[in-house]
Amino acid sequence: MITIKDVARLAGVSHTTVSLALRGSASITDETKKKVMKAAKQLNYHPNHLAKALVNGKTNVIGVVANFFSSNFEMEVLKGIEQSIRSMENDYMINLFATLEKNDQVLEDICLGRRADGVILLSISPSPEIIKLYNDNNCPMIVIDERAEGAIEITMDNYHGAYMATEHLINAGRRNLALVIGDSNREELGLSQNERKQGFLQAIKDHGLTFNPKNTFFIEDYYFEEGQVVYKRMQRYGSNIDGVFCAAGDIVASGIMLEAKMEHVNIPRDLSIIGYDDVPSSSLIDPPLTSIRQPLFQIGKNGYARMVRFLEGKEEYKPNKLVYEPQLIVRSSV
Amino acid sequence: MITIKDVARLAGVSHTTVSLALRGSASITDETKKKVMKAAKQLNYHPNHLAKALVNGKTNVIGVVANFFSSNFEMEVLKGIEQSIRSMENDYMINLFATLEKNDQVLEDICLGRRADGVILLSISPSPEIIKLYNDNNCPMIVIDERAEGAIEITMDNYHGAYMATEHLINAGRRNLALVIGDSNREELGLSQNERKQGFLQAIKDHGLTFNPKNTFFIEDYYFEEGQVVYKRMQRYGSNIDGVFCAAGDIVASGIMLEAKMEHVNIPRDLSIIGYDDVPSSSLIDPPLTSIRQPLFQIGKNGYARMVRFLEGKEEYKPNKLVYEPQLIVRSSV
DNA sequence: CTGAAAGCGCTTACAG
DNA sequence: CTGAAAGCGCTTACAG
């Protein structure tokens, strides 16, 4: 491995000079600089990132932390981040951390183990202690899609999204709605599922209707196949359902729809359904699925750009909240 | 920031002892170990990853390098990697690097800058110099979906996949086939697109048919909308097309299909179409799209596990090649 | 304008 | 069984 000392030897200067020259210090002659550059190039010198980071106290990496990668949510946010990276031309690398449930532990390690200069959390809720830790260590934290008092909190208005969706069903003449939502038994409902539930219930109330709690159906893993199962459960346990708000998202909604079609239920004539997320396939399936779109790409793009500004000292880091608005995408399933 | 010295002070021993105790060295009394552990816990000590990596010459990170994240290909492979991580219980972190075209530069930096102990490349073709560099530095490299003489090369049999697809069209009575494929003008065709083309042509030949080169259509970015455009071009410039092999994948194929349906073309009666990749939406669209499925999940899962074995010295790293077989998924679009 | 020295937080021989 | 010393590859005051 080629180090700064090898370059120094070849250039005939001290390693201090090499270090200074390489970063264009004003106190080095142009001539020496050239010599050093030449030697560095000749030896194909690459600075050891670890050594640099250790002495600088700065890693130049931005950590992106999530429970799963590769679900539609993470994918869209990542696309936005990628776009930002391409357009910004800076030295930050992103590092993806998959937490596998031990969120706080991983976050502690990232901060205290100096694995990143700042983190972006996707649908992960940091404990107050962790937030304090990050603040104490001047490590900026942007939390997307969860609460984070004391950090930068970027959420989407799930309440409003659900309200719009439900109202859309009601305006289409649906009176006996069903709610399909992430399971609340095992662990607490995530922020967004919870808010969607509230928005749904409020919309029903505001329109003078009532909701039959029997028409709530739970999902655990957000798989397509769970949607198929849910449809069967609706048949057995539901009562007169004529409209479904699938807060659990479009993939599950697609499963419900497929199963309904298999049973020769005409959508939307016999049953209306609306999803959430507006995944790419939603416009392709039959009938095209009405859904709620969230600006995930934008959020990823802006979030990353903002993190870079924090780290470069171009924007002062201080806790605040930002809420993005969702959008109703009307297609033919309602 | 709490360092090993702070722990030493609190425990009343030297920092050397702390270092040894923390990693369970046999030459430290159980009693001292306990004292140290207690002090470490009390101070919430976390080792500085950078310092460790610098002295150990080992980062414990595995780099995953790709041009884009968040396309279906990367997503599936990542899912496999994730699954592997969950089931393995080891200390490796994965680090995603987006190359943005300057592949060799990034790869050089990862290796020489000590950013990872080993890399997994997704659809990225390393130059012979880079492969040599990695070998010289004992840095294992697994290359998925591209050629890599001198490294571990994991590919899928695209030739065979394309052959099967084409044969399937021919067996359905199609005689005037069109080929939709990634653009070869700007840069060289990727490995897989190229092989698919060969398989396609060979199948036609073997069945005593001829291919009209006018029926080749190019794609640049693999977007859905490009498929729609391609369909229009087929109408204008193609000659009597009755079957389409979309080597550019299912997303593009879906675009072609949608546009055809808009023009009231009945699929598969008037036009057969087969895609590649078997993306999740392919079974949901109307009609369900016949496609070729590649075992991406498996590849990611096995690739990661293998990399860990290399890094832990449980398997000797030596260049070889592995080819996975694709599978024809028959649905209703042919 | 350039170099010798100290230090970032850790580990690893080597004495004692 | 424990500690003082040297070193990983870099940077940053501080002399000269």
XYZ file of C-alpha atoms (C1' of nucleotides) in Angstrom:
700
model
C 0.000 0.000 0.000
C 1.276 3.408 -1.069
C 1.314 6.029 1.654
C 2.107 9.659 1.901
C 5.651 8.711 2.873
C 6.272 6.865 -0.362
C 5.152 9.924 -2.238
C 7.404 12.095 -0.076
C 10.408 9.907 -0.830
C 9.825 9.981 -4.566
C 9.213 13.724 -4.617
C 12.190 14.356 -2.365
C 10.263 16.259 0.308
C 8.880 15.506 3.754
C 5.559 13.786 4.220
C 4.219 16.947 5.839
C 4.834 18.827 2.644
C 3.082 16.131 0.668
C 0.056 16.378 2.896
C -0.044 20.133 2.530
C 0.653 20.126 -1.187
C -2.015 17.544 -1.894
C -4.650 19.721 -0.358
C -3.399 22.830 -2.104
C -2.087 24.713 0.908
C -1.121 28.287 0.084
C 2.204 27.904 1.834
C 3.683 25.498 -0.682
C 5.419 26.596 -3.878
C 3.715 25.806 -7.116
C 6.858 24.048 -8.123
C 6.858 21.705 -5.128
C 3.180 21.126 -5.593
C 3.776 19.974 -9.124
C 6.555 17.647 -8.039
C 4.305 16.149 -5.392
C 1.347 15.753 -7.708
C 3.516 14.050 -10.225
C 4.915 11.618 -7.699
C 1.437 10.908 -6.363
C 0.090 10.205 -9.791
C 3.060 8.075 -10.689
C 2.609 5.883 -7.627
C -1.171 5.937 -8.007
C -1.472 7.254 -4.499
C -4.885 7.216 -2.835
C -5.269 8.666 0.641
C -6.314 6.216 3.312
C -9.815 7.229 4.131
C -9.635 5.761 7.636
C -6.568 7.690 8.652
C -7.980 10.899 7.262
C -11.284 10.432 8.988
C -9.602 9.573 12.261
C -7.563 12.722 12.421
C -10.162 15.004 10.921
C -12.913 13.717 13.151
C -15.039 13.649 10.032
C -15.887 10.641 7.919
C -17.555 12.296 4.947
C -20.187 9.657 4.964
C -23.887 10.121 5.393
C -25.662 7.173 6.932
C -29.043 6.091 5.629
C -30.758 3.870 8.139
C -33.789 1.702 7.507
C -35.371 -1.504 8.636
C -35.696 -2.947 5.203
C -34.208 -1.750 2.087
C -35.901 -2.594 -1.121
C -39.481 -1.890 -0.262
C -41.173 0.682 -2.446
C -40.901 3.350 0.199
C -37.149 3.075 0.625
C -36.686 2.661 -3.082
C -38.385 5.928 -3.939
C -36.555 7.870 -1.260
C -33.264 6.383 -2.412
C -33.985 7.394 -5.964
C -34.387 10.936 -4.744
C -31.145 10.751 -2.805
C -29.392 9.370 -5.835
C -30.635 12.220 -7.954
C -29.331 14.683 -5.388
C -25.941 13.025 -5.324
C -25.684 13.233 -9.075
C -26.507 16.881 -9.207
C -24.470 18.081 -6.263
C -20.902 17.158 -6.961
C -19.562 16.753 -3.467
C -17.398 14.311 -1.561
C -19.987 12.632 0.574
C -20.631 8.957 0.284
C -23.797 7.400 1.492
C -23.721 4.319 3.617
C -26.794 2.177 4.036
C -27.404 0.557 7.373
C -30.071 -2.083 7.776
C -31.057 -2.151 11.410
C -32.937 -5.434 11.664
C -34.954 -4.246 14.639
C -32.171 -3.190 17.003
C -32.582 0.395 15.924
C -31.164 2.200 18.900
C -28.156 -0.044 19.101
C -27.216 0.556 15.497
C -27.776 4.273 15.837
C -25.610 4.423 18.922
C -22.865 2.587 17.106
C -23.033 4.855 14.075
C -22.645 7.961 16.176
C -20.233 6.818 18.844
C -18.288 4.524 16.538
C -17.839 7.412 14.102
C -19.351 5.659 11.167
C -21.044 8.686 9.693
C -21.184 12.448 10.071
C -24.944 12.561 9.873
C -27.859 10.184 9.432
C -31.105 10.000 7.539
C -33.620 7.605 9.075
C -36.341 6.020 6.993
C -39.454 5.077 8.942
C -37.384 4.554 12.046
C -38.290 6.131 15.309
C -35.278 7.071 17.452
C -35.642 7.108 21.216
C -35.257 10.431 23.053
C -31.910 9.221 24.430
C -30.612 8.617 20.943
C -31.733 12.020 19.788
C -29.946 13.565 22.734
C -26.839 11.556 21.952
C -26.809 12.823 18.380
C -27.323 16.381 19.473
C -24.586 16.128 22.060
C -22.228 14.861 19.408
C -23.195 17.453 16.800
C -24.353 14.753 14.490
C -27.286 15.950 12.386
C -30.256 13.623 12.176
C -33.056 13.754 9.644
C -35.982 11.485 10.371
C -38.353 10.687 7.547
C -41.819 9.301 8.210
C -41.568 9.124 11.997
C -41.724 11.403 14.995
C -38.437 12.790 16.278
C -38.746 15.549 18.802
C -35.429 17.365 18.898
C -34.227 16.335 15.423
C -35.286 17.232 11.893
C -38.608 15.566 11.357
C -39.946 15.130 7.862
C -43.352 13.563 7.619
C -46.177 13.297 5.186
C -49.678 14.277 6.085
C -51.078 10.797 6.381
C -54.118 12.042 8.192
C -55.056 14.226 5.278
C -54.224 11.539 2.733
C -56.475 9.061 4.442
C -59.173 11.668 4.800
C -59.096 12.411 1.077
C -59.155 8.749 0.222
C -62.097 8.039 2.461
C -64.013 11.041 1.264
C -63.440 9.925 -2.296
C -65.040 6.582 -1.483
C -67.956 8.260 0.229
C -68.494 10.657 -2.649
C -68.717 7.646 -4.908
C -71.705 6.522 -2.872
C -69.988 3.971 -0.657
C -71.484 3.634 2.778
C -70.014 0.522 4.400
C -66.334 0.983 4.389
C -63.607 -1.418 5.411
C -60.185 -0.455 6.697
C -57.127 -2.548 5.923
C -54.173 -1.527 8.018
C -50.835 -2.658 9.453
C -51.113 -4.885 12.469
C -51.156 -3.169 15.814
C -51.014 -6.288 17.928
C -47.381 -7.228 17.869
C -45.882 -3.782 18.153
C -47.158 -0.266 18.202
C -48.564 0.937 14.917
C -46.065 3.036 13.004
C -46.758 6.727 12.829
C -48.188 6.702 9.359
C -50.550 3.765 9.826
C -51.868 5.381 12.936
C -52.528 8.711 11.315
C -54.204 7.077 8.376
C -56.576 5.362 10.729
C -57.484 8.656 12.378
C -58.050 10.370 9.062
C -60.229 7.522 7.905
C -62.401 7.566 11.003
C -62.745 11.325 10.985
C -63.870 11.427 7.384
C -66.561 8.863 8.102
C -67.714 10.829 11.077
C -67.728 14.136 9.234
C -70.009 12.649 6.633
C -72.483 11.420 9.197
C -71.705 7.789 8.638
C -70.671 5.135 11.114
C -67.890 2.646 10.961
C -68.383 -0.951 11.937
C -65.186 -2.010 13.767
C -65.727 -5.543 12.479
C -64.670 -4.171 9.136
C -61.093 -3.614 10.233
C -58.562 -6.055 8.809
C -54.939 -6.376 9.756
C -51.814 -6.900 7.742
C -48.422 -7.889 9.036
C -45.837 -7.904 6.305
C -47.431 -5.832 3.561
C -47.241 -8.671 1.062
C -49.416 -8.982 -1.988
C -50.615 -12.369 -0.798
C -51.837 -10.960 2.464
C -54.237 -8.871 0.418
C -55.659 -12.030 -1.085
C -56.155 -13.483 2.364
C -57.753 -10.296 3.586
C -60.335 -10.444 0.842
C -61.362 -13.902 1.986
C -61.607 -12.692 5.548
C -63.803 -9.821 4.395
C -66.189 -12.300 2.870
C -66.392 -14.279 6.065
C -66.297 -11.707 8.790
C -67.088 -8.388 7.144
C -70.537 -6.920 6.925
C -71.867 -5.526 3.645
C -68.608 -3.947 2.624
C -68.919 -1.808 -0.494
C -65.688 0.161 -0.252
C -62.186 -0.524 0.993
C -59.571 1.938 2.139
C -56.317 0.021 2.123
C -54.087 2.054 4.413
C -51.604 -0.791 4.164
C -50.759 0.334 0.650
C -51.174 -0.496 -3.010
C -49.441 -3.847 -3.013
C -51.882 -5.230 -0.496
C -54.737 -3.463 -2.287
C -53.675 -5.196 -5.499
C -53.927 -8.527 -3.755
C -57.402 -7.735 -2.524
C -58.426 -6.716 -6.002
C -57.057 -9.834 -7.643
C -58.873 -12.095 -5.234
C -62.095 -10.129 -5.680
C -61.816 -10.467 -9.427
C -61.313 -14.198 -9.079
C -64.633 -14.286 -7.272
C -66.196 -12.400 -10.143
C -66.699 -9.272 -8.181
C -66.805 -6.290 -10.487
C -64.576 -3.421 -9.421
C -65.672 -0.689 -8.929
C -69.312 -1.570 -9.530
C -69.654 -4.068 -6.694
C -66.714 -2.951 -4.630
C -64.630 0.196 -4.617
C -61.068 0.155 -3.432
C -58.420 2.755 -2.881
C -54.811 2.142 -1.934
C -51.913 4.215 -0.683
C -48.403 4.881 -2.041
C -49.157 4.888 -5.739
C -46.619 2.237 -6.606
C -45.570 1.921 -10.258
C -47.778 -1.064 -10.984
C -50.933 0.675 -9.783
C -51.481 2.353 -13.109
C -50.908 -0.907 -14.956
C -53.280 -3.269 -13.234
C -56.889 -3.809 -14.191
C -58.721 -1.708 -13.275
C -56.075 0.916 -12.599
C -55.965 1.514 -8.881
C -56.947 4.828 -7.352
C -54.361 5.769 -4.781
C -52.658 8.400 -2.671
C -49.279 9.536 -3.868
C -46.603 10.782 -1.507
C -43.695 12.886 -2.699
C -41.064 10.382 -1.625
C -38.667 11.206 -4.395
C -38.744 14.882 -3.480
C -38.314 14.071 0.164
C -35.235 11.982 -0.489
C -33.800 14.560 -2.810
C -34.335 17.492 -0.487
C -33.384 15.570 2.608
C -30.019 14.597 1.244
C -29.288 18.081 -0.049
C -30.162 19.519 3.308
C -27.924 17.073 5.140
C -25.030 18.087 2.949
C -25.702 21.729 3.716
C -25.657 20.969 7.421
C -22.392 19.116 7.163
C -20.776 21.828 5.132
C -21.934 24.468 7.543
C -24.045 26.198 4.907
C -27.176 25.809 6.941
C -27.464 25.814 10.663
C -28.756 22.569 12.059
C -31.639 23.003 14.355
C -34.570 20.764 15.092
C -37.712 21.423 13.163
C -40.592 19.786 11.391
C -41.619 19.643 7.819
C -44.813 18.139 6.504
C -45.346 17.191 2.883
C -48.787 16.923 1.371
C -50.042 13.804 -0.367
C -52.076 13.815 -3.536
C -55.135 11.864 -4.588
C -54.560 9.990 -7.828
C -57.917 9.175 -9.321
C -58.059 6.103 -11.510
C -60.806 3.544 -12.013
C -61.078 1.396 -8.918
C -63.545 3.596 -7.059
C -16.133 11.336 23.116
C -15.334 8.445 25.401
C -12.134 6.602 24.554
C -10.335 3.600 25.809
C -8.313 5.884 28.062
C -11.356 7.145 29.889
C -12.371 3.577 30.546
C -8.852 2.803 31.748
C -8.905 5.689 34.185
C -12.238 4.699 35.654
C -11.271 1.045 35.925
C -7.890 1.942 37.344
C -5.856 0.058 34.748
C -3.834 0.963 31.676
C -5.478 1.471 28.309
C -3.618 -1.567 27.007
C -5.364 -3.707 29.555
C -8.693 -2.239 28.570
C -8.062 -3.066 24.950
C -7.125 -6.629 25.812
C -9.943 -7.116 28.300
C -12.553 -5.799 25.922
C -11.680 -8.404 23.394
C -11.518 -11.185 25.962
C -7.778 -11.845 25.859
C -6.816 -14.944 27.838
C -4.064 -13.096 29.625
C -6.336 -10.861 31.660
C -7.860 -11.906 34.993
C -11.574 -12.422 35.095
C -11.663 -9.911 37.851
C -9.966 -7.175 35.838
C -12.159 -8.019 32.901
C -15.245 -7.446 34.990
C -13.917 -4.149 36.276
C -13.223 -3.039 32.726
C -16.565 -4.166 31.365
C -18.319 -2.355 34.131
C -16.444 0.866 33.509
C -17.078 0.576 29.775
C -20.771 0.075 30.289
C -20.945 2.874 32.797
C -19.344 5.323 30.399
C -21.292 3.896 27.457
C -18.051 3.291 25.649
C -18.170 2.463 21.956
C -14.948 1.708 20.141
C -14.001 4.127 17.399
C -14.493 2.147 14.256
C -12.005 4.251 12.305
C -9.145 3.734 14.721
C -9.827 0.013 14.897
C -9.978 -0.348 11.164
C -6.823 1.676 10.701
C -4.723 -0.486 12.944
C -6.330 -3.780 12.009
C -6.107 -3.102 8.315
C -9.659 -4.383 8.127
C -12.815 -2.350 7.893
C -15.467 -5.016 8.351
C -17.474 -3.494 5.606
C -18.559 -5.094 2.381
C -19.047 -2.685 -0.480
C -21.946 -3.077 -2.865
C -21.323 -1.125 -6.012
C -23.883 -0.279 -8.658
C -24.712 2.370 -11.187
C -28.205 2.909 -9.992
C -29.770 1.661 -6.913
C -33.459 1.263 -6.845
C -34.053 -0.416 -10.166
C -35.741 -3.778 -9.969
C -32.512 -5.631 -10.566
C -30.634 -4.035 -7.690
C -33.677 -4.215 -5.493
C -34.035 -7.962 -5.835
C -30.352 -8.603 -5.284
C -30.389 -6.358 -2.231
C -33.337 -8.230 -0.826
C -31.300 -11.397 -1.091
C -28.341 -9.758 0.596
C -30.585 -8.488 3.345
C -31.941 -11.941 3.954
C -28.417 -13.260 4.220
C -27.429 -10.583 6.701
C -30.391 -11.410 8.864
C -29.618 -15.088 8.969
C -25.873 -14.916 9.417
C -25.238 -12.989 12.581
C -21.879 -11.473 11.815
C -20.176 -8.130 12.183
C -20.059 -7.028 8.593
C -21.821 -3.931 7.485
C -22.709 -3.324 3.903
C -21.929 -0.061 2.273
C -23.629 0.970 -0.935
C -21.650 2.913 -3.476
C -23.353 4.533 -6.440
C -20.755 4.949 -9.157
C -22.444 7.408 -11.487
C -20.436 6.203 -14.464
C -16.919 6.665 -13.111
C -16.795 3.001 -12.207
C -13.076 2.414 -12.175
C -12.377 5.532 -10.208
C -14.792 4.570 -7.456
C -13.477 1.037 -7.366
C -9.929 2.253 -7.101
C -10.883 4.507 -4.243
C -12.722 1.773 -2.375
C -9.741 -0.542 -2.506
C -6.868 1.878 -2.071
C -8.747 4.169 0.268
C -9.598 1.176 2.452
C -13.290 1.696 2.365
C -14.229 -1.967 2.289
C -12.696 -5.400 2.722
C -14.442 -6.815 -0.304
C -16.865 -5.705 -2.991
C -19.905 -7.001 -4.792
C -20.527 -5.341 -8.148
C -23.980 -5.197 -9.692
C -23.998 -5.003 -13.481
C -20.688 -3.211 -13.430
C -17.805 -4.309 -15.550
C -14.414 -3.749 -13.931
C -11.391 -3.166 -16.139
C -8.571 -5.730 -16.088
C -6.403 -3.206 -14.231
C -8.965 -2.899 -11.488
C -9.250 -6.647 -11.159
C -5.496 -6.874 -10.872
C -5.494 -4.145 -8.262
C -8.022 -5.992 -6.162
C -6.146 -9.232 -6.459
C -2.876 -7.548 -5.530
C -4.526 -6.118 -2.442
C -6.240 -9.349 -1.422
C -9.587 -7.711 -1.737
C -12.202 -10.220 -2.893
C -14.458 -9.141 -5.725
C -17.735 -10.704 -6.756
C -19.148 -9.464 -10.028
C -22.807 -10.067 -10.741
C -24.194 -9.820 -14.260
C -20.994 -8.830 -16.003
C -17.774 -10.387 -17.219
C -14.819 -10.310 -14.839
C -11.908 -12.457 -15.854
C -9.793 -12.971 -12.764
C -12.533 -12.319 -10.198
C -15.635 -14.218 -9.097
C -18.078 -13.913 -11.942
C -21.736 -14.644 -11.368
C -23.921 -14.401 -14.403
C -27.265 -15.562 -15.601
C -27.713 -17.455 -18.801
C -29.227 -14.648 -20.811
C -28.603 -16.447 -24.039
C -30.723 -19.350 -22.923
C -33.398 -17.105 -21.436
C -33.761 -15.225 -24.691
C -33.760 -18.461 -26.641
C -36.598 -19.858 -24.533
C -38.566 -16.659 -24.855
C -38.188 -16.553 -28.597
C -39.017 -20.196 -29.010
C -42.128 -19.657 -26.937
C -43.252 -16.945 -29.348
C -42.509 -19.136 -32.344
C -44.358 -22.086 -30.859
C -47.359 -19.823 -30.480
C -47.316 -19.387 -34.237
C -45.579 -16.039 -34.419
C -43.448 -15.539 -37.501
C -42.502 -11.870 -37.705
C -40.758 -11.062 -34.512
C -39.528 -7.744 -33.222
C -36.654 -7.244 -30.824
C -36.677 -4.442 -28.272
C -33.314 -3.984 -26.672
C -31.047 -1.550 -24.821
C -29.389 1.018 -27.021
C -26.024 0.064 -28.403
C -25.220 3.412 -29.951
C -24.038 5.472 -27.044
C -21.998 2.854 -25.275
C -21.345 -0.802 -25.681
C -24.305 -3.054 -24.963
C -24.133 -4.530 -21.495
C -23.329 -8.199 -21.258
C -26.871 -9.334 -20.717
C -28.468 -7.324 -23.504
C -25.891 -8.637 -25.881
C -26.429 -12.254 -24.948
C -30.151 -11.875 -25.187
C -29.762 -10.615 -28.699
C -27.673 -13.625 -29.666
C -30.132 -16.062 -28.118
C -32.989 -14.387 -29.908
C -31.304 -14.547 -33.296
C -30.230 -18.132 -32.844
C -33.710 -19.309 -31.936
C -35.104 -17.695 -35.048
C -32.441 -19.326 -37.152
C -32.909 -22.737 -35.597
C -36.573 -22.619 -36.458
C -35.905 -21.825 -40.068
C -37.243 -18.318 -39.843
C -35.626 -15.049 -40.780
C -35.366 -11.837 -38.860
C -35.967 -8.500 -40.464
C -33.409 -6.106 -38.913
C -35.883 -3.271 -39.413
C -37.772 -4.836 -36.553
C -35.129 -3.941 -34.009
C -36.051 -1.124 -31.630
C -33.798 0.561 -29.144
C -34.322 1.697 -25.596
C -32.113 4.018 -23.612
C -33.285 4.343 -20.065
C -35.571 1.372 -19.582
C -38.533 3.556 -18.709
C -42.126 2.527 -19.051
C -42.789 5.480 -21.317
C -40.109 4.407 -23.732
C -42.164 1.283 -24.293
C -45.088 3.423 -25.341
C -42.899 5.281 -27.790
C -41.499 2.040 -29.132
C -44.959 0.780 -29.936
C -45.607 3.853 -32.045
C -42.329 3.350 -33.846
C -43.268 -0.257 -34.513
C -46.412 0.930 -36.238
C -44.499 3.322 -38.415
C -41.325 1.502 -39.226
C -41.913 -2.138 -38.424
C -43.097 -4.692 -40.910
C -45.944 -7.056 -40.054
C -44.873 -7.633 -36.501
C -46.900 -10.307 -34.747
C -44.631 -11.000 -31.792
C -42.311 -8.958 -29.606
C -39.402 -10.119 -27.514
C -38.651 -7.289 -25.161
C -35.097 -7.972 -24.057
C -35.195 -4.553 -22.411
C -37.389 -6.002 -19.700
C -40.906 -6.103 -18.328
C -41.285 -2.425 -17.529
C -40.691 -1.484 -21.135
C -42.834 -4.415 -22.276
C -45.642 -3.088 -20.089
C -45.392 0.259 -21.840
C -45.601 -1.393 -25.231
C -48.606 -3.353 -24.105
C -50.448 -0.361 -22.736
C -49.971 1.598 -25.933
C -51.074 -1.375 -28.037
C -54.208 -1.705 -25.952
C -54.942 1.981 -26.432
C -54.879 1.306 -30.152
C -57.337 -1.511 -29.609
C -54.880 -4.191 -30.440
C -55.829 -7.430 -28.746
C -53.038 -9.122 -26.874
C -52.188 -11.886 -27.506
C -54.573 -12.418 -30.422
C -53.162 -9.678 -32.647
C -49.806 -9.325 -31.016
C -47.825 -11.527 -28.672
C -45.318 -10.076 -26.286
C -42.839 -11.474 -23.841
C -40.676 -9.531 -21.427
C -37.702 -10.221 -19.203
C -37.105 -9.933 -15.443
C -40.542 -10.926 -14.199
C -41.040 -7.795 -12.138
C -43.749 -7.871 -9.466
C -46.304 -6.005 -11.533
C -46.073 -8.428 -14.450
C -48.558 -10.811 -12.898
C -50.943 -7.965 -12.114
C -51.297 -6.233 -15.433
C -53.818 -7.126 -18.086
C -53.155 -9.512 -19.673
C -50.576 -10.920 -17.294
C -47.212 -10.701 -18.974
C -45.255 -13.783 -19.926
C -41.666 -13.283 -18.883
C -38.294 -14.742 -17.998
C -37.459 -14.887 -14.331
C -33.909 -14.703 -13.057
C -32.953 -15.911 -9.574
C -31.768 -12.512 -8.386
C -32.766 -13.010 -4.808
C -30.790 -16.238 -4.616
C -27.834 -14.627 -6.277
C -27.757 -11.799 -3.771
C -28.202 -14.151 -0.877
C -25.514 -16.573 -1.932
C -23.154 -13.870 -3.100
C -23.166 -12.115 0.240
C -22.758 -15.332 2.198
C -19.844 -16.273 0.039
C -18.177 -12.925 0.494
C -18.418 -13.300 4.240
C -16.829 -16.730 4.009
C -13.967 -15.279 2.001
C -13.411 -12.526 4.498
C -13.487 -14.878 7.438
C -11.082 -17.222 5.754
C -13.609 -20.040 5.662
C -13.389 -20.335 1.935
C -10.392 -19.701 -0.217
C -10.889 -16.877 -2.661
C -10.067 -17.803 -6.149
C -11.457 -16.581 -9.438
C -14.206 -18.654 -10.934
C -17.469 -18.451 -12.788
C -20.967 -19.366 -11.855
C -23.958 -19.318 -14.162
C -27.546 -19.330 -12.969
C -30.397 -20.521 -15.133
C -33.431 -18.402 -15.928
C -36.960 -19.704 -16.019
C -39.818 -19.136 -18.439
C -42.916 -17.860 -16.661
C -45.877 -18.508 -18.894
C -48.797 -16.164 -18.497
C -51.252 -14.794 -21.032
C -49.484 -12.306 -23.235
C -48.259 -14.787 -25.832
C 8.367 27.999 2.097
C 9.467 23.420 4.436
C 10.203 19.893 8.177
C 10.241 17.639 12.970
C 7.039 16.599 16.432
C 2.825 15.476 18.507
C -1.501 13.482 18.215
C -6.269 11.114 16.385
C -7.965 6.143 19.116
C -6.858 1.973 18.741
C -3.731 -2.807 18.790
C 0.238 -5.630 19.288
C 4.692 -7.314 20.343
C 7.752 -7.006 24.253
C 9.348 -6.375 29.029
C 8.725 -7.026 33.682
C -1.139 -10.997 34.657
C -0.292 -5.919 33.425
C 1.914 -1.693 31.389
C 5.153 1.319 28.476
C 6.295 1.855 23.822
C 5.785 1.829 19.013
C 2.984 2.137 15.169
C -1.406 2.259 11.676
C -1.589 6.796 7.849
C -2.850 10.931 8.148
C -3.096 16.401 9.763
C -1.920 20.452 12.241
C 0.322 23.745 15.068
C 4.962 25.313 15.671
C 9.869 26.287 14.664
C 13.210 27.615 11.603
